[in-house]
Amino acid sequence: MPRHIAVIMDGNGRWAKQRFMPRVAGHQRGVEALREVVKACRTLGVEYLTVFAFSSENWRRPADEVSFLMSLFLKMLEREVAKLHQNNIRLKIIGDRSRFDDKLRQTMQDAEQLTAGNTALTLTIAANYGGRWDMMNAVQNMLGEHPELARGFSEEDLSPYLAMSDAPEPDLFIRTGGEQRISNFMLWQLAYTELYFTDTLWPAFGQKELEKAIASYQRRERRFGRTSEQLGGGQNDKGAPHA
Ligand code: IPE
Ligand code: IPE
Ligand code: MG
């Protein structure tokens, strides 16, 4: 079982368009798909689920879609956090919060605080997140605390400052909606992640689809630079990249 699954939830707009509905109806159904996937991960024993909800580039969308997404995010937090807490799920949010309004920022912080001690599953929502932002932000914060590192630093110096530094790197990456690109998601953390792409649009994605992705992952050989022979018998998951 993958310990950490990262998902680009794509295809909401097309799902709605196919049904002659406004794009935002797809986002609404997308929340339901997320609910099902969270539940499935918890049941299957996945420890970390990280989902891309809003990229730093999504501000380029029409203003009414952006503001719908912001209010959907707020409503979702208000409505779902108690349930997440009951189910022993820890909620984390990564990304640049400075562009969100005070109410949303406060709700995010409260949700994280409430669920901080939960242990069944860590659900991380990437909101106004970008992989390049993450790396730049990490370098800036690292140098703020350790100006002497300006002369040179290692991966080990930097990594505690990256978002998700407390989680293992994703084992499995899933992108729904048919596009085969990373769209500035976790650029650093996906270095050795197994990639899975499906044409299924996010609102139509659920437990069955998730199990298919996991089954594909389980057939892969993760070599981390080694040869197949070194791994002995072509089995899955023989150690981390730096081991
Ligand atoms: C993904 O669905 C959700 C967000 C980016 C917020 P899209 O809205 O990108 O849906 P498509 O790709 O237009 O179908
Ligand atoms: C990526 O989806 C971001 C999220 C799912 C939040 P997009 O639909 O915005 O990505 P591009 O622009 O097609 O690459
Ligand atoms: Mg899209």
PDB file of C-alpha atoms and ligand atoms in Angstrom:
ATOM      1  CA  MET A   1       0.000   0.000   0.000  1.00  0.00           C
ATOM      2  CA  PRO A   2       1.386   3.455  -0.826  1.00  0.00           C
ATOM      3  CA  ARG A   3       1.964   5.472   2.345  1.00  0.00           C
ATOM      4  CA  HIS A   4       1.444   8.796   0.598  1.00  0.00           C
ATOM      5  CA  ILE A   5      -0.793   9.542  -2.397  1.00  0.00           C
ATOM      6  CA  ALA A   6      -0.751  12.954  -4.111  1.00  0.00           C
ATOM      7  CA  VAL A   7      -3.613  13.895  -6.430  1.00  0.00           C
ATOM      8  CA  ILE A   8      -4.245  16.584  -9.024  1.00  0.00           C
ATOM      9  CA  MET A   9      -8.025  16.724  -9.013  1.00  0.00           C
ATOM     10  CA  ASP A  10      -8.582  17.857 -12.588  1.00  0.00           C
ATOM     11  CA  GLY A  11     -11.561  17.836 -14.939  1.00  0.00           C
ATOM     12  CA  ASN A  12     -14.307  19.478 -12.891  1.00  0.00           C
ATOM     13  CA  GLY A  13     -15.110  22.041 -15.553  1.00  0.00           C
ATOM     14  CA  ARG A  14     -15.305  19.481 -18.362  1.00  0.00           C
ATOM     15  CA  TRP A  15     -17.452  17.186 -16.235  1.00  0.00           C
ATOM     16  CA  ALA A  16     -19.971  20.008 -15.825  1.00  0.00           C
ATOM     17  CA  LYS A  17     -19.764  21.098 -19.452  1.00  0.00           C
ATOM     18  CA  GLN A  18     -20.590  17.570 -20.617  1.00  0.00           C
ATOM     19  CA  ARG A  19     -23.788  17.870 -18.613  1.00  0.00           C
ATOM     20  CA  PHE A  20     -24.615  21.378 -19.843  1.00  0.00           C
ATOM     21  CA  MET A  21     -24.024  22.696 -16.340  1.00  0.00           C
ATOM     22  CA  PRO A  22     -21.920  25.686 -15.273  1.00  0.00           C
ATOM     23  CA  ARG A  23     -18.257  24.895 -14.484  1.00  0.00           C
ATOM     24  CA  VAL A  24     -18.801  25.606 -10.816  1.00  0.00           C
ATOM     25  CA  ALA A  25     -21.257  22.709 -10.579  1.00  0.00           C
ATOM     26  CA  GLY A  26     -18.287  20.510 -11.386  1.00  0.00           C
ATOM     27  CA  HIS A  27     -16.333  21.971  -8.487  1.00  0.00           C
ATOM     28  CA  GLN A  28     -19.260  21.268  -6.221  1.00  0.00           C
ATOM     29  CA  ARG A  29     -19.343  17.621  -7.296  1.00  0.00           C
ATOM     30  CA  GLY A  30     -15.590  17.559  -6.928  1.00  0.00           C
ATOM     31  CA  VAL A  31     -15.972  18.031  -3.179  1.00  0.00           C
ATOM     32  CA  GLU A  32     -18.088  14.871  -3.054  1.00  0.00           C
ATOM     33  CA  ALA A  33     -15.457  12.926  -4.954  1.00  0.00           C
ATOM     34  CA  LEU A  34     -12.872  14.131  -2.460  1.00  0.00           C
ATOM     35  CA  ARG A  35     -15.027  12.982   0.422  1.00  0.00           C
ATOM     36  CA  GLU A  36     -15.219   9.481  -1.081  1.00  0.00           C
ATOM     37  CA  VAL A  37     -11.477   9.323  -1.753  1.00  0.00           C
ATOM     38  CA  VAL A  38     -10.617  10.468   1.780  1.00  0.00           C
ATOM     39  CA  LYS A  39     -12.856   7.763   3.186  1.00  0.00           C
ATOM     40  CA  ALA A  40     -11.327   5.136   0.919  1.00  0.00           C
ATOM     41  CA  CYS A  41      -7.780   6.128   1.874  1.00  0.00           C
ATOM     42  CA  ARG A  42      -8.637   5.869   5.536  1.00  0.00           C
ATOM     43  CA  THR A  43     -10.152   2.414   5.009  1.00  0.00           C
ATOM     44  CA  LEU A  44      -7.239   1.195   2.900  1.00  0.00           C
ATOM     45  CA  GLY A  45      -4.654   2.399   5.395  1.00  0.00           C
ATOM     46  CA  VAL A  46      -3.039   5.114   3.297  1.00  0.00           C
ATOM     47  CA  GLU A  47      -1.296   7.439   5.780  1.00  0.00           C
ATOM     48  CA  TYR A  48      -1.067  10.663   3.762  1.00  0.00           C
ATOM     49  CA  LEU A  49      -3.358  12.043   1.081  1.00  0.00           C
ATOM     50  CA  THR A  50      -2.339  15.340  -0.519  1.00  0.00           C
ATOM     51  CA  VAL A  51      -4.679  17.029  -2.983  1.00  0.00           C
ATOM     52  CA  PHE A  52      -4.197  20.001  -5.279  1.00  0.00           C
ATOM     53  CA  ALA A  53      -7.247  22.221  -4.850  1.00  0.00           C
ATOM     54  CA  PHE A  54      -6.044  25.574  -6.185  1.00  0.00           C
ATOM     55  CA  SER A  55      -2.772  26.387  -7.896  1.00  0.00           C
ATOM     56  CA  SER A  56      -0.889  29.664  -7.775  1.00  0.00           C
ATOM     57  CA  GLU A  57      -1.783  29.952 -11.478  1.00  0.00           C
ATOM     58  CA  ASN A  58      -5.544  29.448 -10.960  1.00  0.00           C
ATOM     59  CA  TRP A  59      -5.909  33.157 -10.061  1.00  0.00           C
ATOM     60  CA  ARG A  60      -5.805  33.655 -13.825  1.00  0.00           C
ATOM     61  CA  ARG A  61      -9.324  32.216 -14.123  1.00  0.00           C
ATOM     62  CA  PRO A  62     -12.420  34.401 -14.475  1.00  0.00           C
ATOM     63  CA  ALA A  63     -13.022  36.361 -11.260  1.00  0.00           C
ATOM     64  CA  ASP A  64     -16.412  34.776 -10.600  1.00  0.00           C
ATOM     65  CA  GLU A  65     -14.968  31.249 -10.792  1.00  0.00           C
ATOM     66  CA  VAL A  66     -12.135  32.221  -8.425  1.00  0.00           C
ATOM     67  CA  SER A  67     -14.515  33.723  -5.891  1.00  0.00           C
ATOM     68  CA  PHE A  68     -16.793  30.666  -6.155  1.00  0.00           C
ATOM     69  CA  LEU A  69     -13.826  28.428  -5.403  1.00  0.00           C
ATOM     70  CA  MET A  70     -12.871  30.553  -2.383  1.00  0.00           C
ATOM     71  CA  SER A  71     -16.350  30.403  -0.917  1.00  0.00           C
ATOM     72  CA  LEU A  72     -16.585  26.669  -1.669  1.00  0.00           C
ATOM     73  CA  PHE A  73     -13.325  26.150   0.173  1.00  0.00           C
ATOM     74  CA  LEU A  74     -14.605  28.082   3.182  1.00  0.00           C
ATOM     75  CA  LYS A  75     -17.936  26.239   3.188  1.00  0.00           C
ATOM     76  CA  MET A  76     -16.189  22.896   2.856  1.00  0.00           C
ATOM     77  CA  LEU A  77     -13.971  23.638   5.847  1.00  0.00           C
ATOM     78  CA  GLU A  78     -16.899  24.817   7.933  1.00  0.00           C
ATOM     79  CA  ARG A  79     -19.014  21.831   7.001  1.00  0.00           C
ATOM     80  CA  GLU A  80     -16.513  18.974   6.980  1.00  0.00           C
ATOM     81  CA  VAL A  81     -13.947  19.649   9.686  1.00  0.00           C
ATOM     82  CA  ALA A  82     -16.012  18.228  12.547  1.00  0.00           C
ATOM     83  CA  LYS A  83     -16.496  15.022  10.548  1.00  0.00           C
ATOM     84  CA  LEU A  84     -12.794  14.783   9.737  1.00  0.00           C
ATOM     85  CA  HIS A  85     -12.039  15.218  13.428  1.00  0.00           C
ATOM     86  CA  GLN A  86     -14.507  12.479  14.409  1.00  0.00           C
ATOM     87  CA  ASN A  87     -12.763  10.184  11.976  1.00  0.00           C
ATOM     88  CA  ASN A  88      -9.346  10.899  13.516  1.00  0.00           C
ATOM     89  CA  ILE A  89      -8.150  12.675  10.356  1.00  0.00           C
ATOM     90  CA  ARG A  90      -5.554  15.426  10.584  1.00  0.00           C
ATOM     91  CA  LEU A  91      -6.073  18.318   8.178  1.00  0.00           C
ATOM     92  CA  LYS A  92      -3.199  20.403   6.883  1.00  0.00           C
ATOM     93  CA  ILE A  93      -3.132  23.180   4.324  1.00  0.00           C
ATOM     94  CA  ILE A  94      -0.071  24.077   2.264  1.00  0.00           C
ATOM     95  CA  GLY A  95       0.451  27.084   0.026  1.00  0.00           C
ATOM     96  CA  ASP A  96       0.766  30.844   0.248  1.00  0.00           C
ATOM     97  CA  ARG A  97      -2.093  32.025   2.469  1.00  0.00           C
ATOM     98  CA  SER A  98      -1.338  35.716   2.160  1.00  0.00           C
ATOM     99  CA  ARG A  99      -3.816  36.167  -0.696  1.00  0.00           C
ATOM    100  CA  PHE A 100      -6.759  34.607   1.171  1.00  0.00           C
ATOM    101  CA  ASP A 101      -9.129  36.779   3.174  1.00  0.00           C
ATOM    102  CA  ASP A 102      -9.008  36.901   6.984  1.00  0.00           C
ATOM    103  CA  LYS A 103     -12.042  34.687   7.506  1.00  0.00           C
ATOM    104  CA  LEU A 104     -10.675  31.895   5.318  1.00  0.00           C
ATOM    105  CA  ARG A 105      -7.238  32.145   6.928  1.00  0.00           C
ATOM    106  CA  GLN A 106      -8.733  31.959  10.408  1.00  0.00           C
ATOM    107  CA  THR A 107     -10.909  28.967   9.473  1.00  0.00           C
ATOM    108  CA  MET A 108      -7.876  27.171   8.034  1.00  0.00           C
ATOM    109  CA  GLN A 109      -5.896  27.764  11.187  1.00  0.00           C
ATOM    110  CA  ASP A 110      -8.744  26.631  13.450  1.00  0.00           C
ATOM    111  CA  ALA A 111      -9.226  23.447  11.399  1.00  0.00           C
ATOM    112  CA  GLU A 112      -5.548  22.600  11.585  1.00  0.00           C
ATOM    113  CA  GLN A 113      -5.429  23.276  15.302  1.00  0.00           C
ATOM    114  CA  LEU A 114      -8.516  21.185  16.046  1.00  0.00           C
ATOM    115  CA  THR A 115      -7.266  18.149  14.132  1.00  0.00           C
ATOM    116  CA  ALA A 116      -3.530  18.437  14.850  1.00  0.00           C
ATOM    117  CA  GLY A 117      -3.398  15.411  17.149  1.00  0.00           C
ATOM    118  CA  ASN A 118      -5.263  12.998  14.856  1.00  0.00           C
ATOM    119  CA  THR A 119      -3.467   9.922  13.604  1.00  0.00           C
ATOM    120  CA  ALA A 120      -5.575   7.830  11.179  1.00  0.00           C
ATOM    121  CA  LEU A 121      -4.829   9.845   8.019  1.00  0.00           C
ATOM    122  CA  THR A 122      -3.209  13.178   7.206  1.00  0.00           C
ATOM    123  CA  LEU A 123      -5.199  15.035   4.564  1.00  0.00           C
ATOM    124  CA  THR A 124      -3.224  17.918   3.096  1.00  0.00           C
ATOM    125  CA  ILE A 125      -4.953  20.439   0.875  1.00  0.00           C
ATOM    126  CA  ALA A 126      -2.719  22.461  -1.435  1.00  0.00           C
ATOM    127  CA  ALA A 127      -4.317  25.882  -1.871  1.00  0.00           C
ATOM    128  CA  ASN A 128      -2.598  28.751  -3.658  1.00  0.00           C
ATOM    129  CA  TYR A 129       0.252  26.290  -3.837  1.00  0.00           C
ATOM    130  CA  GLY A 130       2.936  26.019  -6.481  1.00  0.00           C
ATOM    131  CA  GLY A 131       6.002  23.803  -6.526  1.00  0.00           C
ATOM    132  CA  ARG A 132       8.249  26.713  -7.457  1.00  0.00           C
ATOM    133  CA  TRP A 133       6.738  28.892  -4.736  1.00  0.00           C
ATOM    134  CA  ASP A 134       7.424  26.062  -2.256  1.00  0.00           C
ATOM    135  CA  MET A 135      11.118  25.886  -3.160  1.00  0.00           C
ATOM    136  CA  MET A 136      11.627  29.660  -3.235  1.00  0.00           C
ATOM    137  CA  ASN A 137       9.779  30.052   0.052  1.00  0.00           C
ATOM    138  CA  ALA A 138      11.903  27.319   1.630  1.00  0.00           C
ATOM    139  CA  VAL A 139      15.173  28.925   0.509  1.00  0.00           C
ATOM    140  CA  GLN A 140      14.048  32.310   1.781  1.00  0.00           C
ATOM    141  CA  ASN A 141      12.995  30.967   5.184  1.00  0.00           C
ATOM    142  CA  MET A 142      16.125  28.862   5.520  1.00  0.00           C
ATOM    143  CA  LEU A 143      18.383  31.836   4.791  1.00  0.00           C
ATOM    144  CA  GLY A 144      16.312  34.025   7.125  1.00  0.00           C
ATOM    145  CA  GLU A 145      17.139  31.661   9.970  1.00  0.00           C
ATOM    146  CA  HIS A 146      20.628  30.684   8.829  1.00  0.00           C
ATOM    147  CA  PRO A 147      22.223  33.565   6.893  1.00  0.00           C
ATOM    148  CA  GLU A 148      25.548  31.697   6.969  1.00  0.00           C
ATOM    149  CA  LEU A 149      24.078  29.107   4.548  1.00  0.00           C
ATOM    150  CA  ALA A 150      24.126  31.709   1.755  1.00  0.00           C
ATOM    151  CA  ARG A 151      27.632  30.447   1.061  1.00  0.00           C
ATOM    152  CA  GLY A 152      26.347  26.945   0.343  1.00  0.00           C
ATOM    153  CA  PHE A 153      23.806  24.453   1.623  1.00  0.00           C
ATOM    154  CA  SER A 154      22.717  20.849   1.168  1.00  0.00           C
ATOM    155  CA  GLU A 155      19.395  19.123   0.472  1.00  0.00           C
ATOM    156  CA  GLU A 156      19.299  18.226   4.150  1.00  0.00           C
ATOM    157  CA  ASP A 157      19.621  21.907   5.100  1.00  0.00           C
ATOM    158  CA  LEU A 158      16.759  22.881   2.801  1.00  0.00           C
ATOM    159  CA  SER A 159      14.260  20.069   3.164  1.00  0.00           C
ATOM    160  CA  PRO A 160      12.918  20.982   6.641  1.00  0.00           C
ATOM    161  CA  TYR A 161      11.725  24.289   5.160  1.00  0.00           C
ATOM    162  CA  LEU A 162       9.711  22.739   2.340  1.00  0.00           C
ATOM    163  CA  ALA A 163       5.968  22.181   2.656  1.00  0.00           C
ATOM    164  CA  MET A 164       5.278  18.552   3.641  1.00  0.00           C
ATOM    165  CA  SER A 165       8.672  18.190   5.301  1.00  0.00           C
ATOM    166  CA  ASP A 166       7.062  16.096   8.025  1.00  0.00           C
ATOM    167  CA  ALA A 167       5.610  13.572   5.553  1.00  0.00           C
ATOM    168  CA  PRO A 168       7.297  10.887   3.466  1.00  0.00           C
ATOM    169  CA  GLU A 169       7.589  11.806  -0.220  1.00  0.00           C
ATOM    170  CA  PRO A 170       4.548  10.713  -2.266  1.00  0.00           C
ATOM    171  CA  ASP A 171       4.690   7.097  -3.443  1.00  0.00           C
ATOM    172  CA  LEU A 172       1.866   7.478  -5.940  1.00  0.00           C
ATOM    173  CA  PHE A 173       0.779  10.525  -7.928  1.00  0.00           C
ATOM    174  CA  ILE A 174      -2.624  10.520  -9.612  1.00  0.00           C
ATOM    175  CA  ARG A 175      -3.873  13.053 -12.126  1.00  0.00           C
ATOM    176  CA  THR A 176      -7.456  12.777 -13.314  1.00  0.00           C
ATOM    177  CA  GLY A 177      -8.931  14.556 -16.325  1.00  0.00           C
ATOM    178  CA  GLY A 178      -6.642  13.235 -19.053  1.00  0.00           C
ATOM    179  CA  GLU A 179      -3.841  15.829 -18.987  1.00  0.00           C
ATOM    180  CA  GLN A 180      -0.359  14.406 -18.543  1.00  0.00           C
ATOM    181  CA  ARG A 181       1.497  17.178 -16.778  1.00  0.00           C
ATOM    182  CA  ILE A 182       2.530  18.260 -13.292  1.00  0.00           C
ATOM    183  CA  SER A 183       1.167  21.840 -13.492  1.00  0.00           C
ATOM    184  CA  ASN A 184       3.613  23.113 -10.854  1.00  0.00           C
ATOM    185  CA  PHE A 185       2.469  20.656  -8.163  1.00  0.00           C
ATOM    186  CA  MET A 186       5.035  19.238  -5.711  1.00  0.00           C
ATOM    187  CA  LEU A 187       8.100  19.572  -7.937  1.00  0.00           C
ATOM    188  CA  TRP A 188      10.659  18.673  -5.295  1.00  0.00           C
ATOM    189  CA  GLN A 189       8.709  15.929  -3.570  1.00  0.00           C
ATOM    190  CA  LEU A 190       7.634  14.070  -6.738  1.00  0.00           C
ATOM    191  CA  ALA A 191      11.223  13.289  -7.755  1.00  0.00           C
ATOM    192  CA  TYR A 192      10.769   9.508  -7.339  1.00  0.00           C
ATOM    193  CA  THR A 193       6.996   9.220  -7.238  1.00  0.00           C
ATOM    194  CA  GLU A 194       5.182   6.714  -9.476  1.00  0.00           C
ATOM    195  CA  LEU A 195       2.946   8.656 -11.869  1.00  0.00           C
ATOM    196  CA  TYR A 196      -0.573   7.554 -12.816  1.00  0.00           C
ATOM    197  CA  PHE A 197      -2.797   9.379 -15.281  1.00  0.00           C
ATOM    198  CA  THR A 198      -6.438   8.649 -15.972  1.00  0.00           C
ATOM    199  CA  ASP A 199      -8.988  10.149 -18.358  1.00  0.00           C
ATOM    200  CA  THR A 200     -11.676   9.903 -15.681  1.00  0.00           C
ATOM    201  CA  LEU A 201     -12.802  13.397 -14.710  1.00  0.00           C
ATOM    202  CA  TRP A 202     -12.397  14.218 -11.029  1.00  0.00           C
ATOM    203  CA  PRO A 203     -16.126  14.364 -10.108  1.00  0.00           C
ATOM    204  CA  ALA A 204     -16.447  10.795 -11.472  1.00  0.00           C
ATOM    205  CA  PHE A 205     -13.415   9.503  -9.552  1.00  0.00           C
ATOM    206  CA  GLY A 206     -14.087   7.322  -6.525  1.00  0.00           C
ATOM    207  CA  GLN A 207     -12.992   4.313  -4.495  1.00  0.00           C
ATOM    208  CA  LYS A 208     -12.992   1.938  -7.506  1.00  0.00           C
ATOM    209  CA  GLU A 209     -10.794   4.267  -9.543  1.00  0.00           C
ATOM    210  CA  LEU A 210      -8.501   4.758  -6.588  1.00  0.00           C
ATOM    211  CA  GLU A 211      -8.097   1.017  -6.197  1.00  0.00           C
ATOM    212  CA  LYS A 212      -7.207   0.764  -9.892  1.00  0.00           C
ATOM    213  CA  ALA A 213      -4.492   3.375  -9.464  1.00  0.00           C
ATOM    214  CA  ILE A 214      -3.133   1.586  -6.410  1.00  0.00           C
ATOM    215  CA  ALA A 215      -3.126  -1.739  -8.271  1.00  0.00           C
ATOM    216  CA  SER A 216      -1.089  -0.109 -11.057  1.00  0.00           C
ATOM    217  CA  TYR A 217       1.331   1.242  -8.452  1.00  0.00           C
ATOM    218  CA  GLN A 218       1.713  -2.199  -6.911  1.00  0.00           C
ATOM    219  CA  ARG A 219       2.845  -3.643 -10.247  1.00  0.00           C
ATOM    220  CA  ARG A 220       5.707  -1.165 -10.594  1.00  0.00           C
ATOM    221  CA  GLU A 221       9.312  -1.707  -9.660  1.00  0.00           C
ATOM    222  CA  ARG A 222      10.745   1.236  -7.758  1.00  0.00           C
ATOM    223  CA  ARG A 223      14.450   1.202  -8.445  1.00  0.00           C
ATOM    224  CA  PHE A 224      15.617   4.604  -7.113  1.00  0.00           C
ATOM    225  CA  GLY A 225      18.573   4.498  -9.478  1.00  0.00           C
ATOM    226  CA  ARG A 226      19.577   0.918  -8.761  1.00  0.00           C
ATOM    227  CA  THR A 227      19.338  -2.016 -11.173  1.00  0.00           C
ATOM    228  CA  SER A 228      16.558  -4.540 -11.091  1.00  0.00           C
ATOM    229  CA  GLU A 229      19.060  -7.248 -10.106  1.00  0.00           C
ATOM    230  CA  GLN A 230      20.187  -5.263  -7.081  1.00  0.00           C
ATOM    231  CA  LEU A 231      16.626  -5.237  -5.846  1.00  0.00           C
ATOM    232  CA  GLY A 232      16.481  -9.030  -6.024  1.00  0.00           C
ATOM    233  CA  GLY A 233      13.512 -10.436  -7.859  1.00  0.00           C
ATOM    234  CA  GLY A 234      11.897  -7.275  -9.143  1.00  0.00           C
ATOM    235  CA  GLN A 235       9.904  -6.523  -6.045  1.00  0.00           C
ATOM    236  CA  ASN A 236       8.293  -3.268  -5.190  1.00  0.00           C
ATOM    237  CA  ASP A 237       9.503  -0.611  -2.795  1.00  0.00           C
ATOM    238  CA  LYS A 238      13.037  -1.523  -1.768  1.00  0.00           C
ATOM    239  CA  GLY A 239      14.100   1.529   0.123  1.00  0.00           C
ATOM    240  CA  ALA A 240      14.163   5.263  -0.104  1.00  0.00           C
ATOM    241  CA  PRO A 241      16.254   7.223  -2.617  1.00  0.00           C
ATOM    242  CA  HIS A 242      18.942   8.131  -0.110  1.00  0.00           C
ATOM    243  CA  ALA A 243      19.050   4.787   1.707  1.00  0.00           C
TER     244      ALA A 243
HETATM  245  C1  IPE B   1      -9.794  21.194 -11.461  1.00  0.00           C
HETATM  246  O1  IPE B   1     -10.771  21.178 -12.438  1.00  0.00           O
HETATM  247  C2  IPE B   1     -10.175  22.067 -10.295  1.00  0.00           C
HETATM  248  C3  IPE B   1      -9.403  23.311 -10.187  1.00  0.00           C
HETATM  249  C4  IPE B   1      -8.382  23.668 -10.925  1.00  0.00           C
HETATM  250  C5  IPE B   1      -9.835  24.207  -9.138  1.00  0.00           C
HETATM  251  P1  IPE B   1     -10.771  22.225 -13.622  1.00  0.00           P
HETATM  252  O2  IPE B   1     -11.581  23.402 -13.188  1.00  0.00           O
HETATM  253  O3  IPE B   1      -9.380  22.529 -14.032  1.00  0.00           O
HETATM  254  O4  IPE B   1     -11.540  21.432 -14.745  1.00  0.00           O
HETATM  255  P2  IPE B   1     -11.199  21.423 -16.292  1.00  0.00           P
HETATM  256  O5  IPE B   1      -9.761  21.038 -16.439  1.00  0.00           O
HETATM  257  O6  IPE B   1     -11.462  22.799 -16.792  1.00  0.00           O
HETATM  258  O7  IPE B   1     -12.127  20.410 -16.850  1.00  0.00           O
HETATM  259  C1  IPE B   2      -4.134  21.995 -11.847  1.00  0.00           C
HETATM  260  O1  IPE B   2      -5.251  21.982 -12.672  1.00  0.00           O
HETATM  261  C2  IPE B   2      -4.468  22.588 -10.533  1.00  0.00           C
HETATM  262  C3  IPE B   2      -5.536  21.949  -9.773  1.00  0.00           C
HETATM  263  C4  IPE B   2      -6.151  20.838 -10.027  1.00  0.00           C
HETATM  264  C5  IPE B   2      -5.882  22.652  -8.589  1.00  0.00           C
HETATM  265  P1  IPE B   2      -5.410  23.018 -13.884  1.00  0.00           P
HETATM  266  O2  IPE B   2      -6.577  22.554 -14.641  1.00  0.00           O
HETATM  267  O3  IPE B   2      -5.435  24.399 -13.371  1.00  0.00           O
HETATM  268  O4  IPE B   2      -4.044  22.792 -14.690  1.00  0.00           O
HETATM  269  P2  IPE B   2      -3.639  23.245 -16.153  1.00  0.00           P
HETATM  270  O5  IPE B   2      -3.722  24.729 -16.182  1.00  0.00           O
HETATM  271  O6  IPE B   2      -4.595  22.619 -17.110  1.00  0.00           O
HETATM  272  O7  IPE B   2      -2.242  22.729 -16.343  1.00  0.00           O
HETATM  273 MG    MG B   3      -8.127  21.717 -15.421  1.00  0.00          MG
END
